[in-house]
Tab-separated table of C-alpha atoms in Angstrom:
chain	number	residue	atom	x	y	z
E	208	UNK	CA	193.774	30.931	171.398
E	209	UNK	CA	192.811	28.884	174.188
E	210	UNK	CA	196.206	27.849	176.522
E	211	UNK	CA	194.969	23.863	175.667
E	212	UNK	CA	195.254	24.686	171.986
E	213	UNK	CA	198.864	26.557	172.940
E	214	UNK	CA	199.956	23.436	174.413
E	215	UNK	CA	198.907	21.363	171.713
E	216	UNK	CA	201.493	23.269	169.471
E	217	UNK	CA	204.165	23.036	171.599
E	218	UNK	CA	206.754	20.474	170.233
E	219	UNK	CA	207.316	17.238	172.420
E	220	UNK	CA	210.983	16.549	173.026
E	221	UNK	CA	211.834	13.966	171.034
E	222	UNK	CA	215.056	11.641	171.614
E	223	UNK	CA	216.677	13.681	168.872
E	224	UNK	CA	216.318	16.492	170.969
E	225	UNK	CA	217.194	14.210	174.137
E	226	UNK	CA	220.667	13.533	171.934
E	227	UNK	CA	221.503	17.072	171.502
E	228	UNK	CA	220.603	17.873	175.061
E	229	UNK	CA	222.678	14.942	176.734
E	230	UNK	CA	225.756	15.558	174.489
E	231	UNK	CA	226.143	19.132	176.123
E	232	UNK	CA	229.465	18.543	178.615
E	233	UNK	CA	228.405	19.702	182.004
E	234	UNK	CA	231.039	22.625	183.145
E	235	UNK	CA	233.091	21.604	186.218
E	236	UNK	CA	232.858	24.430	188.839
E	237	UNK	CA	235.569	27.045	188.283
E	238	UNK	CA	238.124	27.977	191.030
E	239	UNK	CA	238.223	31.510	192.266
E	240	UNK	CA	241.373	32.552	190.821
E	241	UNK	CA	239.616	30.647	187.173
E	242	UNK	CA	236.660	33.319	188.160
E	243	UNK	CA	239.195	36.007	187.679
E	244	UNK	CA	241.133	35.401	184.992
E	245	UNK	CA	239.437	35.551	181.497
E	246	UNK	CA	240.776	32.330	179.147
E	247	UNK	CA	240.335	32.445	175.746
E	248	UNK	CA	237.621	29.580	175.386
E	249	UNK	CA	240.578	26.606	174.971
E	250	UNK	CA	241.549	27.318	178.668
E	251	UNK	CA	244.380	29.066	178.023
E	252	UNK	CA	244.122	33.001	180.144
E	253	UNK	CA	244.782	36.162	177.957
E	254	UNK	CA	245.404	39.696	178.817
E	255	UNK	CA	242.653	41.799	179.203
E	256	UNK	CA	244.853	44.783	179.310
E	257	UNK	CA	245.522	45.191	175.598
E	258	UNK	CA	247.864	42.425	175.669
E	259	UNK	CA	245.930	39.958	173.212
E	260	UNK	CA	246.704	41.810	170.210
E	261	UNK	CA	243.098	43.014	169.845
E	262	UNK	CA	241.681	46.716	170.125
E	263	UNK	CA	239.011	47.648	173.117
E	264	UNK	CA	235.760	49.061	171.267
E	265	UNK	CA	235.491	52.249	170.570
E	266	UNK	CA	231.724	53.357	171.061
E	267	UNK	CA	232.587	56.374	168.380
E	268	UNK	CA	234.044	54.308	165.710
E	269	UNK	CA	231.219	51.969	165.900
E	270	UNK	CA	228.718	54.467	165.186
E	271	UNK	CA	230.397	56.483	162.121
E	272	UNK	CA	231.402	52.799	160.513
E	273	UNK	CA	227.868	51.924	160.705
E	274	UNK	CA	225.907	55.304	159.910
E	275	UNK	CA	223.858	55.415	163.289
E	276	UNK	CA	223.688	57.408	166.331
E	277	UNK	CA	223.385	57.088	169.897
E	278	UNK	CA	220.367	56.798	171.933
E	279	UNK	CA	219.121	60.415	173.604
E	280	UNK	CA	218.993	59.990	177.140
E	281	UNK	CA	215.639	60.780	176.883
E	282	UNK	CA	214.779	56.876	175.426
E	283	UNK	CA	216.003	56.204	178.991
E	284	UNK	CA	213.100	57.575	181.383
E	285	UNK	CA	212.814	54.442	182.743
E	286	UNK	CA	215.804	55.573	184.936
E	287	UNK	CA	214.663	56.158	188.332
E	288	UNK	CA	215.246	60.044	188.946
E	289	UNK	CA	216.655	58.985	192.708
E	290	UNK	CA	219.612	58.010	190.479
E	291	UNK	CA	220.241	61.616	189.134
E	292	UNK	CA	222.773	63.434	190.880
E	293	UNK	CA	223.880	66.917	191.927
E	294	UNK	CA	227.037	65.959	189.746
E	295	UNK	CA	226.531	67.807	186.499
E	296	UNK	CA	228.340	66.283	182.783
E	297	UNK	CA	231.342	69.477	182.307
E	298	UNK	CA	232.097	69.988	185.785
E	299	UNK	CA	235.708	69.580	186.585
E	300	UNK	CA	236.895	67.897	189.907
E	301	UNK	CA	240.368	66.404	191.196
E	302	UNK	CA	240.736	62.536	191.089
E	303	UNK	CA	243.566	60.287	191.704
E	304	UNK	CA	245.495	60.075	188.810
E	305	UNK	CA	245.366	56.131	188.027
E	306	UNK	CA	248.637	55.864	186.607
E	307	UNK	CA	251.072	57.438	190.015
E	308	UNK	CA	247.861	56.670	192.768
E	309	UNK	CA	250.180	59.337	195.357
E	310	UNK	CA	249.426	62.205	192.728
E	311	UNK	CA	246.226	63.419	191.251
E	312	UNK	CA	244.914	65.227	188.010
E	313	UNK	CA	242.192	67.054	186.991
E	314	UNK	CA	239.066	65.257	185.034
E	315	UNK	CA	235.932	66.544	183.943
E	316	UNK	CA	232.670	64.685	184.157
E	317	UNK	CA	230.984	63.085	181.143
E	318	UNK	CA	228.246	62.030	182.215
E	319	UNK	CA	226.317	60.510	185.496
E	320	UNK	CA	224.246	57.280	186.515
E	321	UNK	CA	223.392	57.503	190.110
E	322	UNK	CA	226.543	58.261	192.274
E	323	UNK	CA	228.842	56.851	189.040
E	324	UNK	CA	230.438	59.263	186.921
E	325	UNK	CA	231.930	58.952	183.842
E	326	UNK	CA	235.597	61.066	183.995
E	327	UNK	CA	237.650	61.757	181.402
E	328	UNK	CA	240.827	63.317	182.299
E	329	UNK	CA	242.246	67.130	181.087
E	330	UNK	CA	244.376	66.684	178.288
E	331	UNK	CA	242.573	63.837	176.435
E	332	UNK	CA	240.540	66.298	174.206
E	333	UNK	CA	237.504	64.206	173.028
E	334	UNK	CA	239.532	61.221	172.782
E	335	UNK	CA	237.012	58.583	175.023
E	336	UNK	CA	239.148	55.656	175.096
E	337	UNK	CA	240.894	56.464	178.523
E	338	UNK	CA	237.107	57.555	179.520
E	339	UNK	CA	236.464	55.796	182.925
E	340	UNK	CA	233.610	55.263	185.662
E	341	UNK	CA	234.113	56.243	189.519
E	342	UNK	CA	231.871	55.905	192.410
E	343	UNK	CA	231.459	58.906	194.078
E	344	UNK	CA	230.725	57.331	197.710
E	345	UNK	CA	234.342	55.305	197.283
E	346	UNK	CA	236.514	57.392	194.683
E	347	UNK	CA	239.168	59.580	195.894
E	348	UNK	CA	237.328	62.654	194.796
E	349	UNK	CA	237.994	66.576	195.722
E	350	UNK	CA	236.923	69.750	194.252
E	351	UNK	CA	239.406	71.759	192.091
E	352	UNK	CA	242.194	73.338	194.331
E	353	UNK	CA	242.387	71.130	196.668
E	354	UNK	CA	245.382	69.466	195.729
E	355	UNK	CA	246.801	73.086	196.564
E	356	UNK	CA	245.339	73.693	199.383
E	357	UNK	CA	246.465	70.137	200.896
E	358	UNK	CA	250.214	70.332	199.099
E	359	UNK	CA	249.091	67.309	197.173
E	360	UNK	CA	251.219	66.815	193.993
E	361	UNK	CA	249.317	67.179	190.453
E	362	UNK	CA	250.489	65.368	187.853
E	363	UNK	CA	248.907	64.268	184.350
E	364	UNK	CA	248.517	60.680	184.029
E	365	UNK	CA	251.429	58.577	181.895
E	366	UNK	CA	249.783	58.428	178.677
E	367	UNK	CA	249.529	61.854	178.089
E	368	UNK	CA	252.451	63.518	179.801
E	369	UNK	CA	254.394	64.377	176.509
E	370	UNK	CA	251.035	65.772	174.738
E	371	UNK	CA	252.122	69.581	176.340
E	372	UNK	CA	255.389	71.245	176.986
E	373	UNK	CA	253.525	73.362	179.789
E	374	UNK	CA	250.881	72.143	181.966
E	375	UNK	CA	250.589	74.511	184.680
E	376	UNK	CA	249.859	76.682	181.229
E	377	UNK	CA	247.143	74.064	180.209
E	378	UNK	CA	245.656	73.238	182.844
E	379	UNK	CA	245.112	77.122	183.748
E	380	UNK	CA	243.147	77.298	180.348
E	381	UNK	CA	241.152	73.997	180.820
E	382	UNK	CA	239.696	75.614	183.782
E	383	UNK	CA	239.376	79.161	182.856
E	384	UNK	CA	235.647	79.415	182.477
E	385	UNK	CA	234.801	75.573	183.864
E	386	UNK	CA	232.580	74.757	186.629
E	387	UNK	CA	234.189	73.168	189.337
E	388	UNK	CA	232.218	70.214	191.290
E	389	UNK	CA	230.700	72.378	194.165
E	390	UNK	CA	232.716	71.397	197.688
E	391	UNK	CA	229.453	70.474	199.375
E	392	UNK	CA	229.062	67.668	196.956
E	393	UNK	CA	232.432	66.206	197.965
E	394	UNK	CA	232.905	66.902	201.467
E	395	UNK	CA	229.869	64.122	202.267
E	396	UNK	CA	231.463	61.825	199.646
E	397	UNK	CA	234.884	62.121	201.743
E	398	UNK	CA	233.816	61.576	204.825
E	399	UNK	CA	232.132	58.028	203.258
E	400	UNK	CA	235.202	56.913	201.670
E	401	UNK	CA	237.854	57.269	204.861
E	402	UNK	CA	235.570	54.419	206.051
């Protein structure tokens, strides 16, 4: 097909068209704090902490209600390898814990995308709704013992404090056997995020 015959097809905008186009209301520029605070579509804001009444997805649910499976990162080779890491999906690491910022807790990596990880913290299980990303070049990030060898406090994060009686007891069989993130990984990562 020659592009004069592709042309030829294309469909002239006709004042129907026009009437459907010049009906569209033009959106009046929104304010900063209108930029950050989601509305509902009738202007009115909502919670996008849980407090709308709805549930957040849940990536697992999704696929056993509808019989499919995830992607192997191998459909993704597109992905540049400059934005593989070092960082390694079962190594454990201490983070600040999100819920007491002055305390931290211990979270294993998921997976990574460049210098973001996907944590999850010790004590979830498999449970990937509290799943979260970091960036390692601005995340409060330290290998495991250092919150002992700083006298930093650790401390499990709110919504799973009353899961275990013991968790000096838990935490001591999380790690038994775990890989630690190495603290040559970090220590470059720390020095970028006091600035």
């Amino acid at each position: 097909m020659k592009m004069g015959d592709f042309l030829a097809e294309v469909p002239l905008v006709t004042e129907n068209r026009m009437a459907l186009v010049s009906n569209v209301k033009e959106a009046a520029p929104l304010s900063l704090d209108e930029c950050h605070s989601p509305t509902n579509g009738n202007g009115e804001q909502f919670d996008s902490d849980g407090g709308s009444g709805t549930e957040d997805f849940n990536w697992d649910e999704y696929l056993e209600e509808t019989g499919t499976s995830s992607a192997p990162h191998s459909s993704f080779k597109h992905v540049e390898t400059s934005l593989q890491s070092s960082f390694q999906p079962g190594m454990k690491l201490e983070v600040a814990n999100k819920s007491n910022p002055d305390t931290y807790w211990v979270a294993t990596i998921i997976t990574t995308c460049g210098q973001l990880l996907l944590l999850r913290y010790s004590g979830y299980g498999d449970d990937r709704k509290a799943d979260f990303w970091c960036d390692v070049m601005t995340a409060d990030l330290h290998p495991v013992g250092w919150c002992t060898q700083n006298n930093k406090v650790l401390m499990p994060p709110e919504a799973i404090k009353e899961k275990h009686n013991d968790w000096t007891e838990f935490l001591i069989q999380d790690l038994t056997g775990s890989r630690t993130a190495p603290a040559n990984l970090l220590e470059g990562v720390c020095i970028h995020a006091q600035y």
